[in-house]
C-alpha cells in the first residue's frame, strides 16, 4: 500500500510513503521498525508488534522528551498496555496510537507545525 504525502520537507524528516513491508523516510527506504523525529532516524528499534513494547523498548522515546509520540502499527488501530501508557503520562509526554498510514500522515503534519514529536513506526 502506498501513501504519498502532500507535505514537503523543510529542515526535518518527512515520511514519503508507507508500504506493507517498508516505509520511505526522506527518500530512504526503511525495512524495519523505526523511530523518526525532526532530525532523528533510529533504524535499530527492536519492536515488531505492540506487544513488544516494554519499558526498555520505549526508553529511547522517553529519553528524547518529546511533547508527543505517535505510534503507528499495521492496518488496524491498537493500544499499548496500561504500563506503557502510564510511562508516557507520568513524564507529561502525549501518546497516540494509530495505524501505520495514519501515524505517517500525523507525523508529517506535526513536523510542518514544528512540533517536538516522534513517530515510532512498527513494521
PDB file of C-alpha atoms in Angstrom:
ATOM      1  CA  UNK A   1       0.000   0.000   0.000  1.00  0.00           C
ATOM      2  CA  UNK A   2       1.407   3.391  -0.975  1.00  0.00           C
ATOM      3  CA  UNK A   3       0.700   6.630   0.834  1.00  0.00           C
ATOM      4  CA  UNK A   4       2.391   9.704  -0.649  1.00  0.00           C
ATOM      5  CA  UNK A   5       2.141  12.798   1.461  1.00  0.00           C
ATOM      6  CA  UNK A   6       1.349  16.300   0.278  1.00  0.00           C
ATOM      7  CA  UNK A   7       3.611  17.837   2.928  1.00  0.00           C
ATOM      8  CA  UNK A   8       7.019  18.915   1.760  1.00  0.00           C
ATOM      9  CA  UNK A   9      10.260  18.592   3.708  1.00  0.00           C
ATOM     10  CA  UNK A  10      11.727  21.552   5.480  1.00  0.00           C
ATOM     11  CA  UNK A  11      14.595  21.175   7.901  1.00  0.00           C
ATOM     12  CA  UNK A  12      13.186  17.853   9.144  1.00  0.00           C
ATOM     13  CA  UNK A  13      12.494  14.269   8.115  1.00  0.00           C
ATOM     14  CA  UNK A  14       9.344  13.514   6.196  1.00  0.00           C
ATOM     15  CA  UNK A  15       7.631  10.176   5.693  1.00  0.00           C
ATOM     16  CA  UNK A  16       7.200   9.931   1.941  1.00  0.00           C
ATOM     17  CA  UNK A  17       5.467   6.558   1.645  1.00  0.00           C
ATOM     18  CA  UNK A  18       4.150   3.613   3.620  1.00  0.00           C
ATOM     19  CA  UNK A  19       4.070   0.075   2.217  1.00  0.00           C
ATOM     20  CA  UNK A  20       3.169  -3.230   3.847  1.00  0.00           C
ATOM     21  CA  UNK A  21       6.830  -4.186   4.359  1.00  0.00           C
ATOM     22  CA  UNK A  22       8.695  -0.852   4.439  1.00  0.00           C
ATOM     23  CA  UNK A  23       8.445   2.907   4.751  1.00  0.00           C
ATOM     24  CA  UNK A  24      10.229   5.646   2.841  1.00  0.00           C
ATOM     25  CA  UNK A  25      11.571   8.421   5.059  1.00  0.00           C
ATOM     26  CA  UNK A  26      13.226  11.424   3.427  1.00  0.00           C
ATOM     27  CA  UNK A  27      13.559   9.339   0.250  1.00  0.00           C
ATOM     28  CA  UNK A  28      15.313   6.487   2.121  1.00  0.00           C
ATOM     29  CA  UNK A  29      13.786   3.000   2.246  1.00  0.00           C
ATOM     30  CA  UNK A  30      13.487   1.559   5.776  1.00  0.00           C
ATOM     31  CA  UNK A  31      12.645  -2.154   6.095  1.00  0.00           C
ATOM     32  CA  UNK A  32      12.266  -2.500   9.880  1.00  0.00           C
ATOM     33  CA  UNK A  33      10.653  -0.706  12.799  1.00  0.00           C
ATOM     34  CA  UNK A  34      11.997   2.804  13.174  1.00  0.00           C
ATOM     35  CA  UNK A  35      11.881   5.855  15.411  1.00  0.00           C
ATOM     36  CA  UNK A  36      11.800   9.105  13.464  1.00  0.00           C
ATOM     37  CA  UNK A  37      11.960  12.682  14.664  1.00  0.00           C
ATOM     38  CA  UNK A  38      12.710  16.002  13.027  1.00  0.00           C
ATOM     39  CA  UNK A  39      16.402  15.133  12.652  1.00  0.00           C
ATOM     40  CA  UNK A  40      16.453  11.646  14.185  1.00  0.00           C
ATOM     41  CA  UNK A  41      16.303   8.356  12.336  1.00  0.00           C
ATOM     42  CA  UNK A  42      16.818   5.351  14.630  1.00  0.00           C
ATOM     43  CA  UNK A  43      16.609   2.270  12.435  1.00  0.00           C
ATOM     44  CA  UNK A  44      17.544  -0.354  15.003  1.00  0.00           C
ATOM     45  CA  UNK A  45      14.404  -0.210  17.166  1.00  0.00           C
ATOM     46  CA  UNK A  46      13.755  -3.841  18.220  1.00  0.00           C
ATOM     47  CA  UNK A  47       9.943  -3.813  18.137  1.00  0.00           C
ATOM     48  CA  UNK A  48       7.824  -5.947  15.789  1.00  0.00           C
ATOM     49  CA  UNK A  49       4.375  -5.534  17.373  1.00  0.00           C
ATOM     50  CA  UNK A  50       2.590  -3.512  20.034  1.00  0.00           C
ATOM     51  CA  UNK A  51       3.095  -6.427  22.419  1.00  0.00           C
ATOM     52  CA  UNK A  52       6.881  -5.922  22.081  1.00  0.00           C
ATOM     53  CA  UNK A  53       6.589  -2.515  23.747  1.00  0.00           C
ATOM     54  CA  UNK A  54       8.209  -2.572  27.170  1.00  0.00           C
ATOM     55  CA  UNK A  55       9.795  -0.027  29.479  1.00  0.00           C
ATOM     56  CA  UNK A  56      13.116  -0.982  27.885  1.00  0.00           C
ATOM     57  CA  UNK A  57      11.980  -0.563  24.256  1.00  0.00           C
ATOM     58  CA  UNK A  58      10.271   2.783  24.896  1.00  0.00           C
ATOM     59  CA  UNK A  59      13.236   4.237  26.808  1.00  0.00           C
ATOM     60  CA  UNK A  60      14.738   5.803  23.631  1.00  0.00           C
ATOM     61  CA  UNK A  61      11.408   7.594  23.088  1.00  0.00           C
ATOM     62  CA  UNK A  62      11.127   8.813  26.670  1.00  0.00           C
ATOM     63  CA  UNK A  63      14.774   9.924  26.824  1.00  0.00           C
ATOM     64  CA  UNK A  64      14.232  12.400  23.995  1.00  0.00           C
ATOM     65  CA  UNK A  65      11.429  14.140  25.967  1.00  0.00           C
ATOM     66  CA  UNK A  66       9.180  14.983  23.013  1.00  0.00           C
ATOM     67  CA  UNK A  67       5.830  16.614  23.597  1.00  0.00           C
ATOM     68  CA  UNK A  68       4.110  13.818  21.660  1.00  0.00           C
ATOM     69  CA  UNK A  69       4.863  10.290  20.425  1.00  0.00           C
ATOM     70  CA  UNK A  70       2.783   8.798  17.617  1.00  0.00           C
ATOM     71  CA  UNK A  71       2.938   5.003  17.438  1.00  0.00           C
ATOM     72  CA  UNK A  72       1.977   3.506  14.096  1.00  0.00           C
ATOM     73  CA  UNK A  73       1.334  -0.190  13.642  1.00  0.00           C
ATOM     74  CA  UNK A  74      -0.434  -2.215  10.971  1.00  0.00           C
ATOM     75  CA  UNK A  75      -3.751  -1.506   9.326  1.00  0.00           C
ATOM     76  CA  UNK A  76      -5.945  -1.761  12.440  1.00  0.00           C
ATOM     77  CA  UNK A  77      -5.511   0.555  15.402  1.00  0.00           C
ATOM     78  CA  UNK A  78      -4.380  -0.916  18.702  1.00  0.00           C
ATOM     79  CA  UNK A  79      -3.151   0.440  22.006  1.00  0.00           C
ATOM     80  CA  UNK A  80      -0.087  -0.232  24.154  1.00  0.00           C
ATOM     81  CA  UNK A  81      -0.792  -1.780  27.544  1.00  0.00           C
ATOM     82  CA  UNK A  82      -1.545   0.412  30.564  1.00  0.00           C
ATOM     83  CA  UNK A  83       2.023   0.258  31.949  1.00  0.00           C
ATOM     84  CA  UNK A  84       3.402   1.725  28.710  1.00  0.00           C
ATOM     85  CA  UNK A  85       0.718   4.415  28.562  1.00  0.00           C
ATOM     86  CA  UNK A  86       1.439   5.307  32.197  1.00  0.00           C
ATOM     87  CA  UNK A  87       5.168   5.704  31.498  1.00  0.00           C
ATOM     88  CA  UNK A  88       4.409   8.424  28.942  1.00  0.00           C
ATOM     89  CA  UNK A  89       1.700  10.070  31.052  1.00  0.00           C
ATOM     90  CA  UNK A  90       3.903  10.269  34.143  1.00  0.00           C
ATOM     91  CA  UNK A  91       6.511  12.201  32.123  1.00  0.00           C
ATOM     92  CA  UNK A  92       3.995  14.573  30.562  1.00  0.00           C
ATOM     93  CA  UNK A  93       4.530  13.101  27.073  1.00  0.00           C
ATOM     94  CA  UNK A  94       1.447  12.726  24.895  1.00  0.00           C
ATOM     95  CA  UNK A  95       0.936   9.306  23.308  1.00  0.00           C
ATOM     96  CA  UNK A  96      -1.208   8.453  20.307  1.00  0.00           C
ATOM     97  CA  UNK A  97      -1.534   5.010  18.760  1.00  0.00           C
ATOM     98  CA  UNK A  98      -2.917   4.565  15.256  1.00  0.00           C
ATOM     99  CA  UNK A  99      -2.474   2.691  12.013  1.00  0.00           C
ATOM    100  CA  UNK A 100       0.836   2.963  10.217  1.00  0.00           C
ATOM    101  CA  UNK A 101      -0.643   5.152   7.458  1.00  0.00           C
ATOM    102  CA  UNK A 102      -2.354   7.479   9.919  1.00  0.00           C
ATOM    103  CA  UNK A 103       0.823   7.783  12.001  1.00  0.00           C
ATOM    104  CA  UNK A 104       2.833   8.758   8.914  1.00  0.00           C
ATOM    105  CA  UNK A 105       0.323  11.447   7.938  1.00  0.00           C
ATOM    106  CA  UNK A 106       0.116  12.738  11.506  1.00  0.00           C
ATOM    107  CA  UNK A 107       3.902  12.870  11.882  1.00  0.00           C
ATOM    108  CA  UNK A 108       4.258  14.887   8.670  1.00  0.00           C
ATOM    109  CA  UNK A 109       1.651  17.372   9.846  1.00  0.00           C
ATOM    110  CA  UNK A 110       3.338  17.688  13.247  1.00  0.00           C
ATOM    111  CA  UNK A 111       6.684  18.342  11.542  1.00  0.00           C
ATOM    112  CA  UNK A 112       5.126  21.014   9.319  1.00  0.00           C
ATOM    113  CA  UNK A 113       3.940  22.695  12.539  1.00  0.00           C
ATOM    114  CA  UNK A 114       7.462  22.482  14.061  1.00  0.00           C
ATOM    115  CA  UNK A 115       6.217  20.313  16.919  1.00  0.00           C
ATOM    116  CA  UNK A 116       8.575  18.319  19.150  1.00  0.00           C
ATOM    117  CA  UNK A 117       7.196  14.950  18.118  1.00  0.00           C
ATOM    118  CA  UNK A 118       8.419  11.461  17.332  1.00  0.00           C
ATOM    119  CA  UNK A 119       6.893   8.701  15.260  1.00  0.00           C
ATOM    120  CA  UNK A 120       7.518   5.125  16.357  1.00  0.00           C
ATOM    121  CA  UNK A 121       6.672   3.036  13.304  1.00  0.00           C
ATOM    122  CA  UNK A 122       6.285  -0.695  13.885  1.00  0.00           C
ATOM    123  CA  UNK A 123       6.802  -2.824  10.773  1.00  0.00           C
TER     124      UNK A 123
END
